[in-house]
Amino acid sequence: MRFRPCIDIHNGKVKQIIGGSLLDEGNQAKENFVSEQGGDYYATLYKKAGLLGGHIILLNSKDSEYYEKDVEQAVLALKAYPNGLQIGGGITKDNAKFFLDQGASHVIVTSYVFYDGKIHWERLKGLCAVTSNESGTRLVLDLSCRKKEDGYYIVTNRWQTFTEVKLSLQVLDALGQYCDEFLIHAVDVEGKASGIEVELVKLLSQWGEKPMTYAGGVGSYEDLKLLKEFSNGKIDVTIGSALDLFGGKMDFQTVLGFCEK
């Protein structure tokens, strides 16, 4: 299990928020932490620690007055750690190359592919065309999801909109042909440090064909232990609000040591 660091950017600031509270109207979110440091500070820290495959998430919509400020912070981070970080939030076929050119190792996509509640295969194939090079595709699919009675459904538009796509091994098989990795936020517990979604972790751990990063609810070393146990160490992890870098109680270096065991 590898630790994948994060840099979440909202209203031009590095923040940690409660995921389900994010609203486009008024650029609102319930905040756990607002950093005085820029994106490049965290990127440099992750580079020094030798951490690869962390993700930057732009939390404002592309129509927001703050979106360009989010992008400015993200570019600072990408320049500080070229090819060390992935980026998501408002990524489309039209702007994916821009972020790759700025130094992103991969782009992360949800809403563009799961537009209007369905998987748009032509959009997915188009993204593959612009993100692929001689080493393969540089596309990560974010399958962030929320629970309904019969399972977990992928959500879009900054986790506000349910799609018709229920997360399953068959869906992972189909989508896995077009991406290099998956990122999955358990949105109902995201930012709450209240424990992981064990049922979701068990489902994801049955697949394991490509790298996969879980985010959401990790608030203690016991949660990390459970994640490693239920995923058989096959799923990587990211921690936001609970990490001391973002005002939490979990020590960054201790977390790294735990994940490397």
Short mmCIF file of C-alpha atoms in Angstrom, two decimals, residues 31-152:
data_model
loop_
_atom_site.label_atom_id
_atom_site.label_comp_id
_atom_site.label_asym_id
_atom_site.label_seq_id
_atom_site.Cartn_x
_atom_site.Cartn_y
_atom_site.Cartn_z
CA GLU A 31 -13.93 23.84 5.51
CA ASN A 32 -11.76 21.71 7.76
CA PHE A 33 -8.54 23.54 7.00
CA VAL A 34 -7.34 26.51 4.93
CA SER A 35 -3.60 26.67 4.36
CA GLU A 36 -1.45 29.77 4.41
CA GLN A 37 0.91 27.96 2.02
CA GLY A 38 0.58 27.67 -1.75
CA GLY A 39 0.40 24.55 -3.86
CA ASP A 40 4.13 24.66 -4.58
CA TYR A 41 4.94 24.32 -0.86
CA TYR A 42 3.16 20.97 -0.64
CA ALA A 43 4.48 19.79 -4.00
CA THR A 44 8.06 20.48 -2.86
CA LEU A 45 7.40 18.61 0.39
CA TYR A 46 6.08 15.58 -1.49
CA LYS A 47 9.01 15.68 -3.90
CA LYS A 48 11.52 15.68 -1.04
CA ALA A 49 9.70 12.68 0.47
CA GLY A 50 9.95 10.82 -2.85
CA LEU A 51 6.18 10.39 -3.15
CA LEU A 52 4.84 9.73 -6.64
CA GLY A 53 1.28 9.72 -7.95
CA GLY A 54 -0.27 12.27 -5.63
CA HIS A 55 -3.19 14.28 -6.91
CA ILE A 56 -4.17 17.91 -7.22
CA ILE A 57 -7.92 18.50 -7.29
CA LEU A 58 -9.44 21.77 -8.51
CA LEU A 59 -12.66 22.02 -6.51
CA ASN A 60 -14.31 25.01 -8.20
CA SER A 61 -16.30 24.60 -11.39
CA LYS A 62 -14.87 25.94 -14.63
CA ASP A 63 -17.57 28.63 -14.57
CA SER A 64 -16.48 29.89 -11.16
CA GLU A 65 -14.79 33.25 -10.74
CA TYR A 66 -12.14 31.38 -8.73
CA TYR A 67 -11.31 28.68 -11.28
CA GLU A 68 -8.38 30.55 -12.82
CA LYS A 69 -6.94 31.15 -9.35
CA ASP A 70 -7.24 27.42 -8.70
CA VAL A 71 -5.35 26.75 -11.93
CA GLU A 72 -2.62 29.24 -10.96
CA GLN A 73 -2.04 27.39 -7.68
CA ALA A 74 -2.07 24.05 -9.47
CA VAL A 75 0.50 25.17 -12.04
CA LEU A 76 2.80 26.34 -9.22
CA ALA A 77 2.59 22.84 -7.76
CA LEU A 78 3.15 21.12 -11.11
CA LYS A 79 6.19 23.28 -11.84
CA ALA A 80 7.62 22.49 -8.39
CA TYR A 81 7.27 18.73 -8.94
CA PRO A 82 7.28 17.91 -12.68
CA ASN A 83 5.78 14.49 -13.49
CA GLY A 84 5.24 13.79 -9.80
CA LEU A 85 1.60 14.81 -9.48
CA GLN A 86 -1.70 14.12 -11.20
CA ILE A 87 -4.42 16.75 -11.63
CA GLY A 88 -8.21 16.65 -11.81
CA GLY A 89 -11.16 18.99 -11.75
CA GLY A 90 -12.79 20.28 -14.91
CA ILE A 91 -10.50 18.24 -17.18
CA THR A 92 -11.73 17.73 -20.76
CA LYS A 93 -10.22 16.66 -24.07
CA ASP A 94 -9.62 20.34 -24.81
CA ASN A 95 -7.54 21.23 -21.74
CA ALA A 96 -5.93 17.89 -20.83
CA LYS A 97 -2.81 18.58 -22.90
CA PHE A 98 -2.36 21.98 -21.21
CA PHE A 99 -2.03 20.38 -17.79
CA LEU A 100 0.23 17.60 -19.07
CA ASP A 101 2.44 20.25 -20.67
CA GLN A 102 2.59 22.08 -17.32
CA GLY A 103 4.12 19.00 -15.72
CA ALA A 104 1.25 16.74 -14.66
CA SER A 105 2.07 13.04 -14.91
CA HIS A 106 -1.63 12.23 -15.50
CA VAL A 107 -4.97 13.99 -15.76
CA ILE A 108 -7.90 12.81 -13.65
CA VAL A 109 -11.39 12.83 -15.13
CA THR A 110 -14.95 12.14 -13.98
CA SER A 111 -17.65 14.53 -15.18
CA TYR A 112 -16.45 14.81 -18.79
CA VAL A 113 -16.73 11.04 -19.27
CA PHE A 114 -19.82 10.49 -17.11
CA TYR A 115 -21.68 13.40 -18.65
CA ASP A 116 -25.47 13.44 -18.23
CA GLY A 117 -25.38 10.42 -15.95
CA LYS A 118 -23.99 7.91 -18.45
CA ILE A 119 -20.60 6.69 -19.68
CA HIS A 120 -19.76 8.51 -22.91
CA TRP A 121 -17.37 6.11 -24.59
CA GLU A 122 -16.48 8.45 -27.45
CA ARG A 123 -15.39 11.12 -24.98
CA LEU A 124 -13.33 8.53 -23.13
CA LYS A 125 -11.67 7.38 -26.34
CA GLY A 126 -10.98 10.99 -27.30
CA LEU A 127 -9.28 11.58 -23.97
CA CYS A 128 -7.13 8.51 -24.51
CA ALA A 129 -6.01 9.90 -27.84
CA VAL A 130 -4.80 13.20 -26.38
CA THR A 131 -3.29 11.79 -23.18
CA SER A 132 -1.38 8.81 -24.60
CA ASN A 133 2.29 8.73 -25.50
CA GLU A 134 4.91 6.05 -26.13
CA SER A 135 4.71 4.91 -22.49
CA GLY A 136 0.92 4.53 -22.49
CA THR A 137 -2.12 6.50 -21.44
CA ARG A 138 -1.74 9.25 -18.86
CA LEU A 139 -5.39 9.15 -17.87
CA VAL A 140 -6.79 8.43 -14.39
CA LEU A 141 -10.52 7.86 -14.01
CA ASP A 142 -12.02 9.20 -10.81
CA LEU A 143 -14.88 6.88 -9.82
CA SER A 144 -15.86 8.84 -6.73
CA CYS A 145 -19.11 7.44 -5.44
CA ARG A 146 -21.95 7.71 -2.95
CA LYS A 147 -24.07 4.94 -1.54
CA LYS A 148 -27.66 4.13 -2.42
CA GLU A 149 -29.68 1.18 -1.14
CA ASP A 150 -28.40 -1.23 -3.79
CA GLY A 151 -24.78 -0.14 -4.01
CA TYR A 152 -22.32 2.65 -4.78
#
